[in-house]
mmCIF file of C-alpha atoms in Angstrom:
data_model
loop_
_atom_site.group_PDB
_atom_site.id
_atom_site.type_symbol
_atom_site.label_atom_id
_atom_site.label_comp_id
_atom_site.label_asym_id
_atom_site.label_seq_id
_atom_site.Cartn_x
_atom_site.Cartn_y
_atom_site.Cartn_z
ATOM 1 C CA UNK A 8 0.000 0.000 0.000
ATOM 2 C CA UNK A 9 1.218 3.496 -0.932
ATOM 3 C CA UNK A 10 1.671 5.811 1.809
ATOM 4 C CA UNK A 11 -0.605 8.203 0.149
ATOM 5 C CA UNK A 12 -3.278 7.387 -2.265
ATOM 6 C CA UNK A 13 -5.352 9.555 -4.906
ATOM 7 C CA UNK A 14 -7.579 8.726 -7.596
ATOM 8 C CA UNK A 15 -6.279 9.407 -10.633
ATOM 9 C CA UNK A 16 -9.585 10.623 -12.463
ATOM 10 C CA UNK A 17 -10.349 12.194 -14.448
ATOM 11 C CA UNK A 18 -12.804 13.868 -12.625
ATOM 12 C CA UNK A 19 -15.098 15.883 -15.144
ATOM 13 C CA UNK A 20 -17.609 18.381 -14.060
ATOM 14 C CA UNK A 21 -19.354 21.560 -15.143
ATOM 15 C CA UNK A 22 -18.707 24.806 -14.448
ATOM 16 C CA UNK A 23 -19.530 26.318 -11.196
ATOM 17 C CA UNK A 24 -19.934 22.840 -9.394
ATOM 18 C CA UNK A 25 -18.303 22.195 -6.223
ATOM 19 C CA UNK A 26 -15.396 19.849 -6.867
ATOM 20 C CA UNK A 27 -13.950 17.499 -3.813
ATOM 21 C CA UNK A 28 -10.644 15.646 -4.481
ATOM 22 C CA UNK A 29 -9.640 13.461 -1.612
ATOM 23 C CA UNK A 30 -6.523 11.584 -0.888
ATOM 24 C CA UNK A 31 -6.175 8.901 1.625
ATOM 25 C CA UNK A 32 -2.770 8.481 3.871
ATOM 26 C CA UNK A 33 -1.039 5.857 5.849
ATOM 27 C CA UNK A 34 1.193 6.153 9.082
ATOM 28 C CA UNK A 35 0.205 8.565 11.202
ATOM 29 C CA UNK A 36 3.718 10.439 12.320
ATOM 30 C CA UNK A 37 3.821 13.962 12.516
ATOM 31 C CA UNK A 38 3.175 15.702 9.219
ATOM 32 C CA UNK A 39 1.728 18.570 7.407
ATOM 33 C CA UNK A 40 0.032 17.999 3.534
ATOM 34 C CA UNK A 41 -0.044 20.369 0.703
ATOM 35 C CA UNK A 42 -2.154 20.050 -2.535
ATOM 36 C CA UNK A 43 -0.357 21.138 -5.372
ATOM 37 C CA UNK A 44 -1.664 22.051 -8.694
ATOM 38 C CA UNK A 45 -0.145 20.830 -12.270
ATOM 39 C CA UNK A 46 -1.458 22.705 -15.457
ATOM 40 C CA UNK A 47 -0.549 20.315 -18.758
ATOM 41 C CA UNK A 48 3.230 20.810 -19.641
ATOM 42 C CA UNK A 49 4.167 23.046 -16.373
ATOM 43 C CA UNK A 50 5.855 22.095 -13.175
ATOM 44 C CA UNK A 51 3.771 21.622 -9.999
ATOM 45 C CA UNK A 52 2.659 24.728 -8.003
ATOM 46 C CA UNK A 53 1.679 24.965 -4.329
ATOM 47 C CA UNK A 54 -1.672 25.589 -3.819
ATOM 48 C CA UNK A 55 -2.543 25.087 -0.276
ATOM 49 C CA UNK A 56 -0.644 23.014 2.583
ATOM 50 C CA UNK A 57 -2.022 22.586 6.357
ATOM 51 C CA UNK A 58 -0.571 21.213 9.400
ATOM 52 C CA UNK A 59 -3.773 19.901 11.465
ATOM 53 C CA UNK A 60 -6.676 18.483 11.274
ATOM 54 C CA UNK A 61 -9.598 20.860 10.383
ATOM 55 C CA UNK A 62 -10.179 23.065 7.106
ATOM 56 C CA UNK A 63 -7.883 25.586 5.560
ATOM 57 C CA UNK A 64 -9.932 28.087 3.629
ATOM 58 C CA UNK A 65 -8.085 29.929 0.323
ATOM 59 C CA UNK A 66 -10.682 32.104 -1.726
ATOM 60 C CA UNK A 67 -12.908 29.233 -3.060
ATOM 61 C CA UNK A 68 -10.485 26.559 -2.117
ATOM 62 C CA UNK A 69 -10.521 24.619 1.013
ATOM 63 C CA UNK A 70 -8.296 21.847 2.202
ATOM 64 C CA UNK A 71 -9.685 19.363 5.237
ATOM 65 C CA UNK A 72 -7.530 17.456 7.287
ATOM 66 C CA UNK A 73 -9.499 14.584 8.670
ATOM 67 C CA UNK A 74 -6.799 12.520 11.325
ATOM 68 C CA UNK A 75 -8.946 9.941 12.593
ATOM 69 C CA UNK A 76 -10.067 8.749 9.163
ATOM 70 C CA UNK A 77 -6.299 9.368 7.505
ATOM 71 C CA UNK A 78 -8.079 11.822 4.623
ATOM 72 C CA UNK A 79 -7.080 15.039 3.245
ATOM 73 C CA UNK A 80 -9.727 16.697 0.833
ATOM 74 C CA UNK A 81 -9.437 19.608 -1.406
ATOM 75 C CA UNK A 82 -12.889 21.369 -2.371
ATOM 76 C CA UNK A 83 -12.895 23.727 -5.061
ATOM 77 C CA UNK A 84 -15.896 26.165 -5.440
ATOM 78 C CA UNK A 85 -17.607 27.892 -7.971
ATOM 79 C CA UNK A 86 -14.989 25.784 -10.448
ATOM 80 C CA UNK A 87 -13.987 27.622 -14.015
ATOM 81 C CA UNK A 88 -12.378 26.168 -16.575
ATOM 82 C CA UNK A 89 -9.263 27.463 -15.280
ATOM 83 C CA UNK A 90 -9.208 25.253 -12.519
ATOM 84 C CA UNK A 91 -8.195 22.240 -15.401
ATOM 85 C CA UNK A 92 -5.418 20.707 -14.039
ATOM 86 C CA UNK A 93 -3.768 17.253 -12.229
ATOM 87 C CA UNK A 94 -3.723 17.889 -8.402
ATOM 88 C CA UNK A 95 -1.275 16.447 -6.552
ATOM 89 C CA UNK A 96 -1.305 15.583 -2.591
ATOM 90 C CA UNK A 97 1.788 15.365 -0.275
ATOM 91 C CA UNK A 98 2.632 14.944 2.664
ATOM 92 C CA UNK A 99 5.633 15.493 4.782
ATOM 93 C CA UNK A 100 6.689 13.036 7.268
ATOM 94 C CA UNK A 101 9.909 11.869 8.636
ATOM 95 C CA UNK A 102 11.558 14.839 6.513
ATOM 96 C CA UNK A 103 10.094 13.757 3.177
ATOM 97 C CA UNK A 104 7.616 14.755 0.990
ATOM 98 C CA UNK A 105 5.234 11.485 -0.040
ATOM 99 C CA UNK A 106 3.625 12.226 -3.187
ATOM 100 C CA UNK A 107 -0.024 10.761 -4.324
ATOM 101 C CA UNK A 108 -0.444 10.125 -7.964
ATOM 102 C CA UNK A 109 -2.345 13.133 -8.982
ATOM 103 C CA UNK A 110 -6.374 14.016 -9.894
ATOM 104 C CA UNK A 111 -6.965 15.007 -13.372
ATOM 105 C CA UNK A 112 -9.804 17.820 -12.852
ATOM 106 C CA UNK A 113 -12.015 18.602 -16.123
ATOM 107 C CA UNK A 114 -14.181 21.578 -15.565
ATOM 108 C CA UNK A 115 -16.570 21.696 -18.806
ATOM 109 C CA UNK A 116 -18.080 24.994 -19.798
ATOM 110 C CA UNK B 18 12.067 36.636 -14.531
ATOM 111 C CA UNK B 19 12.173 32.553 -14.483
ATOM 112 C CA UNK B 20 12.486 31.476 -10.632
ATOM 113 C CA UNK B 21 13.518 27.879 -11.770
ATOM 114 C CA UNK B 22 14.520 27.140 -15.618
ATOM 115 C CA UNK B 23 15.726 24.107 -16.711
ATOM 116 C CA UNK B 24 17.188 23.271 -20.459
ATOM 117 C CA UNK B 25 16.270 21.348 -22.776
ATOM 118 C CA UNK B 26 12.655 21.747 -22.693
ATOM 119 C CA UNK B 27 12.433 18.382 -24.843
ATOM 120 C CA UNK B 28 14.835 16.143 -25.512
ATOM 121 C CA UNK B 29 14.793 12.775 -28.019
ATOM 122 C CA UNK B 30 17.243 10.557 -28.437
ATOM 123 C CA UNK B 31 18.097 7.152 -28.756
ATOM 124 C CA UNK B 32 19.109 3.947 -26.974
ATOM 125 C CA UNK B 33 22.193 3.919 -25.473
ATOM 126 C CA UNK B 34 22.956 7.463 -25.599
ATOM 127 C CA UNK B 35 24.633 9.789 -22.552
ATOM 128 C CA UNK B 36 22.175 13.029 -22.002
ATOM 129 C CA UNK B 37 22.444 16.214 -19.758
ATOM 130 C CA UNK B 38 19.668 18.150 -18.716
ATOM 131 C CA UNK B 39 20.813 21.468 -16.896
ATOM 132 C CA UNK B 40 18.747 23.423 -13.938
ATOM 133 C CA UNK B 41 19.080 26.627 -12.756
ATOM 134 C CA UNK B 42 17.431 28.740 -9.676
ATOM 135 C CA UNK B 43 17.666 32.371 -9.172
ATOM 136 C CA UNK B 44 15.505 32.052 -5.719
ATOM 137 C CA UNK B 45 18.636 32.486 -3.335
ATOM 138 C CA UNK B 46 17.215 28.560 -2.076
ATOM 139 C CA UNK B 47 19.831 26.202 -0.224
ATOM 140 C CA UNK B 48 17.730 23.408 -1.459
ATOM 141 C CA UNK B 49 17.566 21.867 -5.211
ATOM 142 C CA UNK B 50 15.975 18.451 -6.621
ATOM 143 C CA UNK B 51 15.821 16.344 -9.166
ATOM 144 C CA UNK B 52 12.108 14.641 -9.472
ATOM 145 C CA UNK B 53 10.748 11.804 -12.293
ATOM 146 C CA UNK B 54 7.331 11.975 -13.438
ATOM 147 C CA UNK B 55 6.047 9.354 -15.024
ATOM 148 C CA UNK B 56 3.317 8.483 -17.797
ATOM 149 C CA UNK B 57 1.036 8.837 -14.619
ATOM 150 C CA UNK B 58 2.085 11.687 -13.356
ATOM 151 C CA UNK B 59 3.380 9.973 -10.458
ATOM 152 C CA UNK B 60 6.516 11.776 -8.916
ATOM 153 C CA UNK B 61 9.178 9.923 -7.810
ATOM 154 C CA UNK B 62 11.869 12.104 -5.920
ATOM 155 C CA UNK B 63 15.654 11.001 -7.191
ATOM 156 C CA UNK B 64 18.155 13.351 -5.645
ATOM 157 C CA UNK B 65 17.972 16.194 -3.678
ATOM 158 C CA UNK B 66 21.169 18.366 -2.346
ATOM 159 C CA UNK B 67 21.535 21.326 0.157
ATOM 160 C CA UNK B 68 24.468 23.780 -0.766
ATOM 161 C CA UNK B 69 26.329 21.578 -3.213
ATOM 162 C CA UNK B 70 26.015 18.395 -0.819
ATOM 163 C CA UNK B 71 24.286 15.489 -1.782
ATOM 164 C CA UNK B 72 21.256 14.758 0.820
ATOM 165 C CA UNK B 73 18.661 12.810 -0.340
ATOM 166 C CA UNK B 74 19.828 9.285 -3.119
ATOM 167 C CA UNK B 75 17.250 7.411 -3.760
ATOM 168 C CA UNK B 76 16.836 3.872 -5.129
ATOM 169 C CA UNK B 77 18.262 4.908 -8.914
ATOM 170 C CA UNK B 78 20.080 3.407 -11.493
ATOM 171 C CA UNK B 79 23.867 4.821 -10.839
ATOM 172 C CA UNK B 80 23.481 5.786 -14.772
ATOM 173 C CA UNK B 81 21.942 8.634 -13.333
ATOM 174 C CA UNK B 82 24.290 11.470 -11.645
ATOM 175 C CA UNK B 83 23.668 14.444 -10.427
ATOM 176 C CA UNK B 84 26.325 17.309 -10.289
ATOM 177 C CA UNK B 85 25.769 20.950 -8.048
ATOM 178 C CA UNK B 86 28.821 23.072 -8.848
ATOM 179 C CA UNK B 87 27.059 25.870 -7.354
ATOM 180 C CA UNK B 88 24.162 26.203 -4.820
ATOM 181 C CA UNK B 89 22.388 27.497 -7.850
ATOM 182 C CA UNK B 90 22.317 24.813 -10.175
ATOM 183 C CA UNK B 91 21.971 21.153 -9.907
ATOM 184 C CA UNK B 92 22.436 19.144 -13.432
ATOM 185 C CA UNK B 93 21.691 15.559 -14.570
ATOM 186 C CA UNK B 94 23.736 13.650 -16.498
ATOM 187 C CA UNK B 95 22.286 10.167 -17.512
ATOM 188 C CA UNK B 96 24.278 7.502 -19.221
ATOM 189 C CA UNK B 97 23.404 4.549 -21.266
ATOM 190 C CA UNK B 98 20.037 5.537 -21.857
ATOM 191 C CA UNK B 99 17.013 3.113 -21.997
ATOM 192 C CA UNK B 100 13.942 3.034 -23.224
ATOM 193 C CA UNK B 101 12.501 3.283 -19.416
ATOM 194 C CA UNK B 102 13.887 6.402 -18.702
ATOM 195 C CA UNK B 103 11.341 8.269 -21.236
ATOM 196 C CA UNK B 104 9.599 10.566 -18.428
ATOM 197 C CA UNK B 105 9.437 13.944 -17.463
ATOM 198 C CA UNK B 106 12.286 14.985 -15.447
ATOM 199 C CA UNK B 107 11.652 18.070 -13.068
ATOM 200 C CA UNK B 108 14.375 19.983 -11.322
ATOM 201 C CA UNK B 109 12.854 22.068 -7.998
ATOM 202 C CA UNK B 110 14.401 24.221 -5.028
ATOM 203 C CA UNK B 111 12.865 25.029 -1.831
ATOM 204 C CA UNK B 112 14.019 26.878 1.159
ATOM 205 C CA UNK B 113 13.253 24.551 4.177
ATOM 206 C CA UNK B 114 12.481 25.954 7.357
ATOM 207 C CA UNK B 115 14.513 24.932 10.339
ATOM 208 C CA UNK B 116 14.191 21.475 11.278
ATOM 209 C CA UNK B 117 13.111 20.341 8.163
ATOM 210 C CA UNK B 118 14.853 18.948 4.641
ATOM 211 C CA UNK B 119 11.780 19.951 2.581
ATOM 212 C CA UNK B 120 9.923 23.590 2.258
ATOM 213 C CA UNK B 121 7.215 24.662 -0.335
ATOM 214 C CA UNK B 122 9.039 23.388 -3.659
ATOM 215 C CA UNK B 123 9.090 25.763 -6.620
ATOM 216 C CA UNK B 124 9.246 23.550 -9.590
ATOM 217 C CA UNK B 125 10.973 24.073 -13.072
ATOM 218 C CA UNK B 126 8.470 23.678 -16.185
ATOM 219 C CA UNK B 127 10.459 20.065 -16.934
ATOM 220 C CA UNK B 128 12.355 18.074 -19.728
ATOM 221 C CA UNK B 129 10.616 15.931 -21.703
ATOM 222 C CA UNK B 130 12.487 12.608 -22.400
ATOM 223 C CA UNK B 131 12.151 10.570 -25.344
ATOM 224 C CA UNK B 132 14.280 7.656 -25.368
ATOM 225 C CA UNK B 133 13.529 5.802 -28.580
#
């Protein structure tokens, strides 16, 4: 098993819906997550990171920590088509950064 | 200004063949990496090195080797190429807070490898 899992999609929806993307996570030692975003052909950009358990609230994005379950969500509202893109969870732990697979978001006019 | 450029952009070449790819940060960062992306954009951390020293090695093929002459750039030589080694090859630096090996990363745009 991974340490940290994501569906890799795609994950198509209209505009303006509410998107979730959820990853799931193994061991539990100290860490903090980010959720980076990946437009095609670009490098990976940091788009939100947390250290607890609760929500982290960015304009319309949120990330959710959720310990006792081991899941770390990303909601996206009001979605444009500018918001196409892979998103990528991490998480840092034992001074490394564990990478999921990446989300392929589709946001259809 | 580019924060993180790397060179070539693309690269194709064949079997067998030795390949650079060259990175370059202009953030002032201690910290500089070489990741692998994969068909599904899965990234798989290779090397990582803090002022010219090697930190992080991971499980790679010793065809691969890094160089840092500088704490500014961080290049990747690969030898003997193969077939598997068609990814996309990111270099990123990051500033790490005390305590830590890994800040928030600023990635380069990537090489595209082709090996045919």
């Amino acid at each position: 098993q991974k340490e940290v899992e994501q569906d890799p999609g795609p994950l198509s929806v209209p505009e303006g819906a509410i998107v979730s993307l959820n990853c799931t996570y193994s061991n539990s030692a100290f860490q903090y997550f980010m959720w980076y975003r990946q437009y095609s052909r670009k490098g990976p950009e940091l788009l939100m990171y947390t250290y607890s358990s609760g929500n982290k609230e960015d304009g319309r994005f949120t990330a959710q920590v959720d310990k006792s379950s081991k899941y770390i969500s990303l909601f996206i509202r009001d979605s444009q088509p500018s918001d196409s893109a892979t998103y990528l969870c991490a998480k840092y732990s034992n001074y490394q950064l564990i990478w999921g697979a990446g989300t392929k978001l589709i946001i259809k006019p | 200004d580019t924060a993180v450029s790397q060179t070539p952009k693309y690269l194709v070449t064949q079997m067998g063949n030795d390949k650079s790819i060259k990175c370059e940060q202009n953030l002032g960062h201690d910290t500089m990496y070489w990741y692998k992306q994969d068909s599904k954009k899965f990234l798989k951390i290779m090397f990582s090195y803090n002022n010219k020293e090697l930190i992080i090695n991971e499980t790679v093929p010793n065809r691969f080797s890094p160089k840092s002459p500088d704490k500014a750039h961080l290049n990747l030589h690969i030898n003997s190429l193969e077939l598997g080694d068609s990814a996309v090859y990111f270099c990123a630096s990051s500033q790490p807070p005390p305590g830590q090996h890994t800040g928030e990363l600023f990635f380069g745009e990537g090489s595209r490898l082709t090996v045919l």
